[in-house]
Amino acid sequence: MAKLWQKDYSLDSLMEEFTVSNDYILDQELVISDCLASIAHARGLMDIGILDEDELASLEQGLSEIIVLRQEDNFPITRQDEDCHTAIEGYLTAKLGETGKKIHTGRSRNDQVQTALRLWMREFSIRLCRETGVFAQALLDFSKKYEFVPMPGRTHMQIAMPSSVGLWAASYAEEFYDEAQRLMQLSWTLDQSPLGSAASYGVPLPLDRTFTADQMGFTRVQNNVLYANNSRGKFEAMLLDCCDYIALTASKLAQDLILFTLPEFGYFSLPVQLCTGSSIMPQKKNPDGLELARSRSSVVSSCATRVKSIIRSLPSGYNRDFQDTKEPLMVGTKTTWQLVQIMQRMLEGLEVHQDKLIAACVPELYATDVVLQKVLAGGNFRDSYKDIGLHLDSVQGMDPFETIKSRTSLGTTGNLGLDEDELFVRLMVDGCDDILASYAETYENLCGLEAVQAVLY
Ligand code: ARG
C-alpha cells in the first residue's frame, strides 16, 4: 500500500531501505495490539460524531478480521508499507473505501505506535512476571524435595560451611521472586494510555482520552501529551532493565550448574537430551544450553543499554530514533522469555547425586562448627577460632544431615521458610492469572474474539 504520508513523489529506494530497515518485520508482533487500540480509537471517534454507527461496526469487523489473519500468521506487511499501521489502514481502506480513510482522524502514528507498544508491554510484563513466578515455584518444589540433602557451601569458590541443596535452590527462588515483583511494580507505570496525544501535542478535536483508555482497560490516561510521546523508549528501557535482572540471575544459576555438573564435582547431572555433543570427541556431553544462557544474559543487558543510549540525547517530541528501540525491545524480551523457559527445563531434568554431595562434605567444612561448639562449652570465640585454626588436622567430620538440621535460625538449612516462600509466590502467580484474565476480557469486549493475546511469544 502507498505510504500514509505519500503525496506526489516516491521515496528514494535506498532511503526507504535505510529508514524502514527491518521495522516492518518487527511490527508483526504489534499487529494485534494495534488493532485493539484502533477499535478503541474508532469507538472514541463515534463518540464525538466523526464516525456513525455503521462505519464503526464495519471498522470493528475489519480490525477483528486482521486479528484473526495475524493469529493465522497470514497478515503480510511489506517494506513499502513501512509499518503495521500503514498495512492495517491499507487493509481497511481496500475493504471499506471511504470509511477506512477515516480511522486515522485525530491520531498520529506516533501515539498509535505508543499505544500498541503500551498494550504489548503491559501484557508482556505480566506474562513474564507469571513465568518467572512459575519458575520460582519449580525451584521451591526442588528445594523441598532436596531440603535435607547436604551440600558444601562455598565462598570464594572454596569449601566454606555446611549447606544443603534445599538452601541453594531456594536462594534462587527468592531471587527470581524479587525480580518478578519488579515487573509487577512496573506494570503500574505501564498501565497508562498514551492514545490521544497524537504527534506529541494533541489535536483540536474533543477526543475523550479517558473513554478510550477505559476501553483498553488502562487504569488511567498518561496525562501530558508531550510526556506520552517522550516516554517512548523510556518504558521499554524500564522493562528491559527488569528483564536484565532476571537474565542476570539465570546466568548465575547457569554458571552454578555448569560447575556442579562437571564430572569432577558430580553433585548434579543433566540428561543427555539437554546436552550437546562434539563433532570430534565422542565422549563429550556439553552443557551448551547453560553456556548460551550466560551469553544470552549479556544480550539482554545490551538491549537495555542500547535503548537507553538511543533515547539519552533526544530532544522533546517524537523523533524517528525511537523506531530503533523496537528491535532491542523485541530481542531482549524474547530472549528473557526463552531463558526462563530453558532454565525451567534444565531444572526439571536435573539429577541430584546425594553420594557425591556427601563425599564432598570433607572435615574442613565443619571447622567453624567446631569453633562454635567450643564457644557453647564456655570458650570465647577468638581464642577458640585460633585454636582450631592452628590445629585444623584435629577437625573431624560430622554427620552432615545433623549439621544442616542443627541450623535453626530463619532462612538457614534447618529452617528454610519454604512455606512462606511458597505462599508469596503463589499469590503472585495467581495475581498474574487474574490480571491476564482481565486483559483477555478487555480484548474480547473490543474485538469479540476469545482468548486473544497481544504478545505472541
Ligand atoms: N515505525 C515508526 C516507529 O516505530 C512509526 C511511527 C512513524 N512516525 C513518524 N513520524 N515517522 O516509530
Short mmCIF file of N, CA, C and O and ligand atoms in Angstrom, two decimals, residues 5 19-20 23-24 27 30 82-85 108-114 117 199 232 318-326, ligand 1:
data_model
loop_
_atom_site.label_atom_id
_atom_site.label_comp_id
_atom_site.label_asym_id
_atom_site.label_seq_id
_atom_site.Cartn_x
_atom_site.Cartn_y
_atom_site.Cartn_z
N TRP A 5 1.95 8.89 4.27
CA TRP A 5 2.31 10.30 4.02
C TRP A 5 2.57 10.58 2.54
O TRP A 5 3.03 11.66 2.18
N THR A 19 15.45 3.82 6.09
CA THR A 19 14.50 4.31 7.12
C THR A 19 13.59 3.18 7.63
O THR A 19 13.28 3.13 8.81
N VAL A 20 13.19 2.31 6.76
CA VAL A 20 12.27 1.25 7.20
C VAL A 20 13.06 0.11 7.84
O VAL A 20 12.66 -0.44 8.86
N ASP A 23 11.96 -2.74 10.41
CA ASP A 23 10.84 -2.36 11.28
C ASP A 23 9.53 -3.03 10.84
O ASP A 23 8.70 -3.39 11.68
N TYR A 24 9.36 -3.22 9.54
CA TYR A 24 8.11 -3.81 9.06
C TYR A 24 8.00 -5.28 9.46
O TYR A 24 6.90 -5.81 9.61
N ASP A 27 7.23 -5.29 13.26
CA ASP A 27 5.85 -4.84 13.51
C ASP A 27 4.83 -5.97 13.49
O ASP A 27 3.70 -5.78 13.96
N LEU A 30 3.28 -6.39 16.67
CA LEU A 30 2.40 -5.33 17.19
C LEU A 30 1.03 -5.29 16.52
O LEU A 30 0.19 -4.46 16.86
N GLU A 82 6.01 0.25 5.07
CA GLU A 82 6.76 0.84 6.19
C GLU A 82 6.48 0.14 7.51
O GLU A 82 7.40 -0.23 8.22
N ASP A 83 5.20 0.04 7.88
CA ASP A 83 4.92 -0.49 9.22
C ASP A 83 3.52 -1.10 9.28
O ASP A 83 2.75 -1.04 8.32
N CYS A 84 3.19 -1.65 10.45
CA CYS A 84 1.89 -2.31 10.60
C CYS A 84 0.75 -1.29 10.51
O CYS A 84 -0.34 -1.61 10.06
N HIS A 85 1.02 -0.07 10.94
CA HIS A 85 -0.05 0.94 10.95
C HIS A 85 -0.55 1.21 9.53
O HIS A 85 -1.74 1.33 9.28
N SER A 108 -1.93 10.22 15.30
CA SER A 108 -0.68 10.21 14.55
C SER A 108 -0.12 8.81 14.69
O SER A 108 -0.47 8.09 15.64
N ARG A 109 0.78 8.42 13.80
CA ARG A 109 1.41 7.12 14.05
C ARG A 109 2.22 7.16 15.34
O ARG A 109 2.52 6.12 15.92
N ASN A 110 2.56 8.39 15.77
CA ASN A 110 3.38 8.48 16.99
C ASN A 110 2.61 7.97 18.21
O ASN A 110 3.13 7.18 19.00
N ASP A 111 1.37 8.46 18.40
CA ASP A 111 0.63 7.93 19.56
C ASP A 111 0.07 6.55 19.24
O ASP A 111 -0.15 5.72 20.14
N GLN A 112 -0.09 6.25 17.95
CA GLN A 112 -0.60 4.93 17.58
C GLN A 112 0.41 3.84 17.96
O GLN A 112 0.05 2.83 18.58
N VAL A 113 1.66 4.06 17.59
CA VAL A 113 2.67 3.04 17.91
C VAL A 113 2.91 3.00 19.42
O VAL A 113 3.09 1.92 20.01
N GLN A 114 2.84 4.16 20.05
CA GLN A 114 3.00 4.19 21.51
C GLN A 114 1.91 3.34 22.19
O GLN A 114 2.17 2.62 23.14
N LEU A 117 2.46 -0.37 21.54
CA LEU A 117 3.57 -0.85 22.37
C LEU A 117 3.18 -0.92 23.84
O LEU A 117 3.57 -1.83 24.56
N ALA A 199 0.60 13.57 17.56
CA ALA A 199 2.00 13.65 17.13
C ALA A 199 2.94 14.00 18.29
O ALA A 199 4.13 13.76 18.22
N ARG A 232 8.39 7.18 25.08
CA ARG A 232 8.79 6.12 24.14
C ARG A 232 10.25 5.77 24.40
O ARG A 232 11.12 6.65 24.48
N TYR A 318 8.35 13.55 19.31
CA TYR A 318 8.72 12.33 18.58
C TYR A 318 9.96 12.56 17.73
O TYR A 318 10.13 13.61 17.11
N ASN A 319 10.85 11.60 17.74
CA ASN A 319 12.00 11.56 16.82
C ASN A 319 12.07 10.16 16.25
O ASN A 319 11.81 9.18 16.96
N ARG A 320 12.46 10.05 15.00
CA ARG A 320 12.45 8.75 14.34
C ARG A 320 13.40 7.75 15.01
O ARG A 320 13.25 6.54 14.87
N ASP A 321 14.37 8.29 15.76
CA ASP A 321 15.27 7.41 16.51
C ASP A 321 14.50 6.37 17.32
O ASP A 321 14.98 5.25 17.55
N PHE A 322 13.31 6.77 17.77
CA PHE A 322 12.50 5.86 18.61
C PHE A 322 12.29 4.51 17.95
O PHE A 322 12.21 3.48 18.62
N GLN A 323 12.14 4.55 16.62
CA GLN A 323 11.89 3.29 15.91
C GLN A 323 12.96 2.25 16.23
O GLN A 323 12.66 1.05 16.33
N ASP A 324 14.18 2.71 16.40
CA ASP A 324 15.28 1.76 16.64
C ASP A 324 15.30 1.20 18.06
O ASP A 324 16.18 0.40 18.39
N THR A 325 14.35 1.62 18.88
CA THR A 325 14.25 0.98 20.21
C THR A 325 13.40 -0.29 20.14
O THR A 325 13.34 -1.07 21.08
N LYS A 326 12.73 -0.47 18.99
CA LYS A 326 11.80 -1.61 18.88
C LYS A 326 12.56 -2.94 18.81
O LYS A 326 12.15 -3.92 19.43
N1 ARG B 1 7.67 2.87 12.61
C1 ARG B 1 7.56 4.12 13.29
C2 ARG B 1 8.10 4.00 14.73
O1 ARG B 1 8.21 2.93 15.20
C3 ARG B 1 6.14 4.55 13.32
C4 ARG B 1 5.96 5.99 13.63
C5 ARG B 1 6.38 6.85 12.48
N2 ARG B 1 6.20 8.22 12.80
C6 ARG B 1 6.77 9.21 12.11
N3 ARG B 1 6.55 10.43 12.49
N4 ARG B 1 7.57 8.94 11.11
O2 ARG B 1 8.42 4.98 15.33
#
